[in-house]
Amino acid sequence: MRLITVERCQPGMKLGKTIRDENGKVLLCKGTELTSSLLAGLKRYRIFTIYIDDDESEGIEIIESIPAELRAEAVSVITEGLNSLVDRKGNESIPQRMMQTGRAVRSFQKVFKDILDCLSKNRVALNLLATAKVHDNYLYSHCANVAIYSCQLAIANGLPIKKIEEIGLGALLHDLGKMYIPPEVINKPDKLTNEEYDQIKTHCELGFDILRKFHEIPLPVSHCALQHHERLDGRGYPRGLKGDEIHQYAKILSVADVFDALTSHRVYRPAMLPHRALEILYAGSGTQFEIKQVQLFKDSIAVYPQGVTVTLNDGRKGIVSDYNFKSAGRPIIRVTRDEEQQVVTPYEIDLSSKDHLCMEIVEAEALL
Ligand SMILES: [Fe+2]
């Protein structure tokens, strides 16, 4: 199985992984032979990359770190929960609000517990590319992904379970304030005006003001909403906090938040592959993000996910076939073409033991 862009997919290719919508409903089953009209349908659903099965990639199995059903459940709990916490008309009674909040918090805690169980049991390099995403509502799927990444990072930090659970709740709720920002501003494809950017920046305080009123929500969780855009050097917002003035949870969340934003398709730019997004985190390491968090994050995720096509510095081409737990940046490659781009009988090389070789081009990237 390998990952290719829908743009590059040809009719007749065979789908390697079942595609579901955000609610978990099956859109296309694994094994389906793709036709021009199915490919056009995928584009309409805003699906940009898919896994296909072909001879070159036979036997490469993509491990799903979080089952598609669990991710879909998380997105539906977030959708319902965030909407129930927002009283847009301002006419709900206090007991009514308290009841709704209690219910939302309990459902968030339950779904996060399932994510935590899953990640604690299977210590794999996290790869959310493996779950094909339908990009219909960025906010809800972003909150689910940030919760998954933050959970992995909190585990890597060796934090006690209570703190991991609080970070999880904070991650699920961190962008609650965006529910009050007009969608035309949030989803604007062009450059934001200064006024629009200022409007978006209010989401941290808006979320905090809602969350801190509910006694079911611990104060550090509300601070995740308030502080997730603060940066170590004081150049973040809303308060311009510096270094240790920023809560530990917010430092973890900011890494997960930026990584998911960069690796997701947005209306104004295409998604990046994980290794490129990591380079951006590294560029901000020590100034925007804690060095330790960026390092732990790199060790926790699949920097080069299985199924991605790469070109080596000697011209050979292949597919990432497996992770390398000794060295996340040097995976195992199944070579499929030689230096002259001639098809060869596939063979594998372990980049961690070949110091003279490196990956020059990660092919899907240019097309994502
Ligand atoms: Fe945010």
Coordinates of C-alpha atoms and ligand atoms in Angstrom, one line a residue:
M1 CA 0.0 0.0 0.0
R2 CA 1.3 3.5 -0.7
L3 CA 0.1 7.1 -0.4
I4 CA -0.6 9.2 -3.4
T5 CA -2.4 12.4 -4.2
V6 CA -5.9 12.1 -5.8
E7 CA -4.5 14.4 -8.5
R8 CA -2.0 11.8 -9.5
C9 CA -4.3 8.8 -9.2
Q10 CA -5.3 7.0 -12.4
P11 CA -8.6 5.2 -13.2
G12 CA -8.1 1.5 -12.6
M13 CA -6.0 1.9 -9.5
K14 CA -7.2 -0.1 -6.5
L15 CA -8.0 1.7 -3.2
G16 CA -5.8 0.4 -0.4
K17 CA -7.8 1.7 2.6
T18 CA -11.5 2.2 3.3
I19 CA -12.4 5.9 3.2
R20 CA -15.0 7.2 5.7
D21 CA -16.6 10.6 6.3
E22 CA -16.1 12.5 9.6
N23 CA -19.0 10.5 11.1
G24 CA -17.3 7.2 10.4
K25 CA -19.7 6.4 7.5
V26 CA -18.0 4.3 4.7
L27 CA -17.7 6.3 1.5
L28 CA -15.5 3.8 -0.4
C29 CA -14.4 0.3 0.5
K30 CA -10.8 -1.0 0.5
G31 CA -10.3 -2.8 -2.8
T32 CA -12.6 -0.6 -4.9
E33 CA -11.3 0.0 -8.4
L34 CA -11.2 3.7 -8.9
T35 CA -12.9 5.3 -11.9
S36 CA -12.9 8.9 -13.2
S37 CA -16.2 9.6 -11.6
L38 CA -15.1 8.2 -8.2
L39 CA -12.0 10.3 -8.4
A40 CA -14.1 13.4 -9.1
G41 CA -16.3 12.4 -6.2
L42 CA -13.2 12.2 -3.9
K43 CA -12.2 15.7 -4.9
R44 CA -15.7 17.0 -4.2
Y45 CA -15.4 15.5 -0.7
R46 CA -12.1 17.5 -0.4
I47 CA -10.1 14.3 0.0
F48 CA -6.6 15.0 -1.3
T49 CA -4.5 11.9 -0.6
I50 CA -5.4 8.2 -0.7
Y51 CA -3.8 4.9 -0.2
I52 CA -3.6 2.6 -3.2
D53 CA -2.6 -1.1 -3.5
D54 CA -0.2 -1.9 -6.4
D55 CA 2.5 -4.4 -7.2
E56 CA 5.3 -2.0 -6.1
S57 CA 3.8 -1.5 -2.7
E58 CA 2.5 -5.0 -2.1
G59 CA 2.9 -6.2 1.5
I60 CA 3.4 -2.7 3.0
E61 CA 0.8 -2.5 5.7
I62 CA -0.1 0.9 7.1
I63 CA -0.6 0.8 10.9
E64 CA -3.4 3.0 12.1
S65 CA -2.4 4.5 15.4
I66 CA -5.9 5.5 16.2
P67 CA -8.8 3.3 14.7
A68 CA -10.9 5.3 12.2
E69 CA -14.0 4.6 14.3
L70 CA -12.5 6.1 17.5
R71 CA -11.4 9.2 15.7
A72 CA -14.8 9.6 14.1
E73 CA -16.4 9.2 17.6
A74 CA -14.1 11.8 19.0
V75 CA -15.0 14.3 16.2
S76 CA -18.8 13.7 16.8
V77 CA -18.4 14.1 20.6
I78 CA -16.4 17.4 20.0
T79 CA -19.0 18.7 17.5
E80 CA -21.9 18.1 20.0
G81 CA -19.9 19.1 23.1
L82 CA -18.6 22.4 21.7
N83 CA -22.0 23.4 20.4
S84 CA -23.7 22.6 23.7
L85 CA -21.1 24.8 25.6
V86 CA -21.9 27.8 23.5
D87 CA -24.9 29.8 24.4
R88 CA -25.1 32.0 21.3
K89 CA -28.5 33.4 22.0
G90 CA -27.7 34.0 25.7
N91 CA -31.2 32.8 26.8
E92 CA -30.4 29.5 28.5
S93 CA -31.1 29.2 32.3
I94 CA -28.2 28.5 34.6
P95 CA -29.3 25.0 35.6
Q96 CA -29.8 24.2 32.0
R97 CA -26.3 25.4 31.2
M98 CA -24.8 23.5 34.1
M99 CA -26.5 20.3 33.1
Q100 CA -25.3 20.6 29.5
T101 CA -21.7 21.4 30.6
G102 CA -21.6 18.4 32.9
R103 CA -22.8 16.2 30.1
A104 CA -20.3 17.6 27.6
V105 CA -17.3 17.3 30.0
R106 CA -18.2 13.7 30.8
S107 CA -18.4 12.7 27.1
F108 CA -15.1 14.5 26.5
Q109 CA -13.4 12.7 29.4
K110 CA -14.8 9.3 28.1
V111 CA -13.6 9.7 24.5
F112 CA -10.2 11.0 25.7
K113 CA -9.8 8.0 28.0
D114 CA -10.3 5.7 24.9
I115 CA -7.6 7.7 23.1
L116 CA -5.3 7.4 26.0
D117 CA -5.9 3.6 26.4
C118 CA -5.2 3.2 22.7
L119 CA -2.0 5.2 22.7
S120 CA -0.7 3.6 26.0
K121 CA -1.3 0.1 24.7
N122 CA 0.2 0.5 21.3
R123 CA 3.4 2.5 21.5
V124 CA 3.7 3.3 17.8
A125 CA 5.1 6.3 16.0
L126 CA 1.9 8.3 15.7
N127 CA 0.7 8.7 12.1
L128 CA -2.6 10.5 11.6
L129 CA -2.1 10.4 7.8
A130 CA -3.2 6.8 8.0
T131 CA -6.7 7.8 8.8
A132 CA -8.1 9.4 5.6
K133 CA -9.7 12.6 6.5
V134 CA -12.7 14.3 4.9
H135 CA -12.1 18.0 5.3
D136 CA -15.6 19.3 5.9
N137 CA -15.2 20.9 9.3
Y138 CA -11.7 21.8 10.3
L139 CA -12.4 23.0 13.8
Y140 CA -13.8 19.7 15.1
S141 CA -11.3 17.5 13.5
H142 CA -8.4 19.8 14.5
C143 CA -9.5 19.5 18.2
A144 CA -9.6 15.7 17.9
N145 CA -6.1 15.6 16.4
V146 CA -4.6 18.1 18.9
A147 CA -6.0 15.9 21.7
I148 CA -4.4 12.8 20.1
Y149 CA -1.0 14.5 19.6
S150 CA -1.1 16.2 23.0
C151 CA -1.8 12.8 24.6
Q152 CA 1.1 11.2 22.9
L153 CA 3.4 14.1 24.0
A154 CA 2.1 14.1 27.6
I155 CA 2.8 10.3 27.8
A156 CA 6.3 11.0 26.3
N157 CA 6.9 13.6 29.1
G158 CA 6.2 10.9 31.6
L159 CA 3.4 12.9 33.2
P160 CA 1.0 11.3 35.8
I161 CA -2.4 10.2 34.6
K162 CA -4.3 13.1 36.2
K163 CA -2.2 15.6 34.3
I164 CA -2.5 13.7 31.0
E165 CA -6.3 13.7 31.4
E166 CA -6.4 17.4 32.1
I167 CA -4.2 18.1 29.0
G168 CA -6.6 15.9 27.0
L169 CA -9.6 17.9 28.2
G170 CA -7.7 21.2 27.6
A171 CA -6.9 20.0 24.0
L172 CA -10.5 19.0 23.2
L173 CA -11.7 22.5 24.4
H174 CA -8.7 24.7 23.4
D175 CA -10.4 26.4 20.5
L176 CA -13.9 26.7 22.0
G177 CA -13.7 30.5 21.6
K178 CA -13.6 30.1 17.8
M179 CA -17.2 29.1 17.9
Y180 CA -17.9 32.9 18.4
I181 CA -15.8 34.1 15.4
P182 CA -17.7 34.4 12.1
P183 CA -17.0 31.4 9.8
E184 CA -16.3 33.8 6.9
V185 CA -13.3 35.2 8.9
I186 CA -12.1 31.7 10.1
N187 CA -12.3 30.2 6.6
K188 CA -11.2 33.2 4.6
P189 CA -9.0 32.0 1.8
D190 CA -7.2 35.4 1.3
K191 CA -4.9 37.3 3.6
L192 CA -6.6 38.5 6.7
T193 CA -6.9 42.2 7.4
N194 CA -5.4 43.4 10.7
E195 CA -8.9 43.8 12.1
E196 CA -9.8 40.2 11.1
Y197 CA -6.6 38.9 12.7
D198 CA -7.3 40.8 15.9
Q199 CA -10.8 39.3 15.9
I200 CA -9.4 35.7 15.5
K201 CA -7.0 36.4 18.4
T202 CA -9.9 37.0 20.8
H203 CA -10.8 33.3 20.7
C204 CA -8.3 32.5 23.5
E205 CA -10.0 34.9 26.0
L206 CA -13.5 34.1 24.8
G207 CA -12.9 30.4 25.4
F208 CA -11.3 31.0 28.8
D209 CA -14.2 33.2 29.9
I210 CA -16.7 30.5 29.2
L211 CA -14.7 27.6 30.6
R212 CA -13.6 29.2 33.9
K213 CA -17.3 29.7 34.9
F214 CA -17.9 25.9 35.1
H215 CA -16.8 24.2 38.3
E216 CA -16.5 20.8 36.5
I217 CA -13.6 22.2 34.5
P218 CA -10.3 22.5 36.4
L219 CA -8.6 25.9 36.1
P220 CA -5.5 24.6 34.3
V221 CA -7.8 23.2 31.6
S222 CA -9.3 26.7 31.1
H223 CA -5.7 28.0 30.9
C224 CA -5.1 25.7 27.9
A225 CA -7.7 27.8 26.0
L226 CA -6.2 31.0 27.2
Q227 CA -2.5 30.2 26.7
H228 CA -2.1 27.9 23.7
H229 CA -1.0 30.8 21.4
E230 CA 1.6 32.1 24.0
R231 CA 5.2 31.6 22.9
L232 CA 8.4 31.2 25.0
D233 CA 9.9 34.5 23.8
G234 CA 6.8 36.6 24.7
R235 CA 5.7 37.1 21.1
G236 CA 2.5 35.1 21.4
Y237 CA -0.9 36.2 22.4
P238 CA -3.2 37.2 24.2
R239 CA -0.9 38.3 27.1
G240 CA 2.6 38.0 25.7
L241 CA 3.6 35.6 28.5
K242 CA 7.3 34.5 28.6
G243 CA 9.1 31.2 29.5
D244 CA 7.9 29.8 32.7
E245 CA 5.0 32.2 32.9
I246 CA 3.4 29.9 30.4
H247 CA 1.6 26.8 31.9
Q248 CA 3.2 23.5 31.2
Y249 CA 0.0 22.2 29.5
A250 CA 0.0 25.2 27.1
K251 CA 3.6 24.5 26.1
I252 CA 2.7 20.9 25.2
L253 CA -0.5 22.0 23.4
S254 CA 1.1 24.7 21.3
V255 CA 3.4 22.1 19.7
A256 CA 0.5 19.7 18.9
D257 CA -1.7 22.6 17.7
V258 CA 0.9 24.1 15.3
F259 CA 1.9 20.6 14.0
D260 CA -1.7 19.7 13.2
A261 CA -2.4 23.1 11.6
L262 CA 0.6 22.7 9.3
T263 CA -0.2 19.1 8.3
S264 CA -3.9 19.8 7.6
H265 CA -5.4 21.2 4.4
R266 CA -6.6 24.7 4.8
V267 CA -8.6 26.9 2.5
Y268 CA -5.6 29.2 2.0
R269 CA -2.8 26.5 1.6
P270 CA -2.3 22.8 1.1
A271 CA -1.1 20.4 3.9
M272 CA 2.5 19.7 4.6
L273 CA 4.0 16.3 5.1
P274 CA 5.2 15.7 8.7
H275 CA 8.9 16.1 8.1
R276 CA 8.4 19.6 6.7
A277 CA 6.1 20.6 9.6
L278 CA 8.7 19.3 12.0
E279 CA 11.3 21.6 10.4
I280 CA 9.1 24.5 11.1
L281 CA 8.7 23.4 14.8
Y282 CA 12.5 23.0 15.0
A283 CA 13.0 26.5 13.5
G284 CA 10.9 27.9 16.4
S285 CA 12.5 25.6 19.0
G286 CA 13.8 27.6 22.0
T287 CA 12.1 30.8 20.9
Q288 CA 8.5 29.8 20.3
F289 CA 8.4 26.2 21.6
E290 CA 10.3 24.4 24.3
I291 CA 13.3 22.5 22.9
K292 CA 12.4 19.4 25.0
Q293 CA 8.8 19.3 23.7
V294 CA 9.9 19.5 20.0
Q295 CA 12.5 16.8 20.6
L296 CA 10.0 14.5 22.4
F297 CA 7.4 15.2 19.7
K298 CA 9.8 14.2 16.9
D299 CA 10.5 10.9 18.7
S300 CA 6.7 10.3 19.1
I301 CA 5.5 10.6 15.6
A302 CA 6.1 9.0 12.2
V303 CA 8.4 11.7 10.7
Y304 CA 8.3 9.8 7.3
P305 CA 5.0 7.9 7.3
Q306 CA 4.7 4.5 5.8
G307 CA 3.6 4.5 2.2
V308 CA 5.2 7.9 1.2
T309 CA 7.3 7.9 -2.0
V310 CA 10.9 9.2 -1.6
T311 CA 13.9 9.8 -3.8
L312 CA 17.4 9.1 -2.4
N313 CA 20.4 11.3 -2.9
D314 CA 21.9 8.7 -5.3
G315 CA 18.7 8.9 -7.5
R316 CA 17.1 5.7 -6.5
K317 CA 13.4 5.8 -5.8
G318 CA 11.3 3.9 -3.2
I319 CA 8.5 3.8 -0.7
V320 CA 8.8 4.1 3.1
S321 CA 7.9 0.6 4.1
D322 CA 8.5 0.7 7.9
Y323 CA 9.4 2.9 10.8
N324 CA 12.8 2.8 12.5
F325 CA 12.4 3.1 16.2
K326 CA 16.1 3.6 16.6
S327 CA 16.1 6.6 14.4
A328 CA 12.8 8.3 13.4
G329 CA 14.3 10.3 10.6
R330 CA 15.9 7.3 8.9
P331 CA 13.1 4.8 8.0
I332 CA 13.3 1.5 6.0
I333 CA 12.8 2.1 2.3
R334 CA 11.6 -0.3 -0.3
V335 CA 13.6 0.6 -3.4
T336 CA 11.5 0.2 -6.6
R337 CA 13.6 2.1 -9.2
D338 CA 17.3 2.3 -9.7
E339 CA 19.6 5.4 -10.3
E340 CA 18.4 5.5 -14.0
Q341 CA 14.7 5.3 -12.9
Q342 CA 14.4 1.7 -14.3
V343 CA 12.0 -0.5 -12.4
V344 CA 13.8 -3.1 -10.3
T345 CA 12.7 -6.1 -8.3
P346 CA 11.9 -4.4 -5.0
Y347 CA 14.4 -4.7 -2.1
E348 CA 14.6 -3.0 1.2
I349 CA 17.3 -0.8 2.7
D350 CA 17.5 0.4 6.3
L351 CA 18.6 4.1 6.2
S352 CA 19.7 4.0 9.8
S353 CA 22.7 1.8 8.8
K354 CA 23.5 3.6 5.6
D355 CA 25.1 6.9 6.6
H356 CA 25.9 8.0 3.1
L357 CA 22.3 7.8 2.0
C358 CA 19.6 10.3 2.7
M359 CA 16.2 11.3 1.4
E360 CA 16.3 14.2 -1.0
I361 CA 12.8 14.4 -2.2
V362 CA 9.7 13.2 -0.6
E363 CA 7.6 13.0 -3.6
A364 CA 4.0 13.3 -2.4
E365 CA 5.0 16.6 -0.8
A366 CA 5.1 18.6 -4.0
L367 CA 1.7 17.4 -4.9
L368 CA -0.1 17.6 -1.6
Ligands
FE1 FE -6.3 28.5 18.8

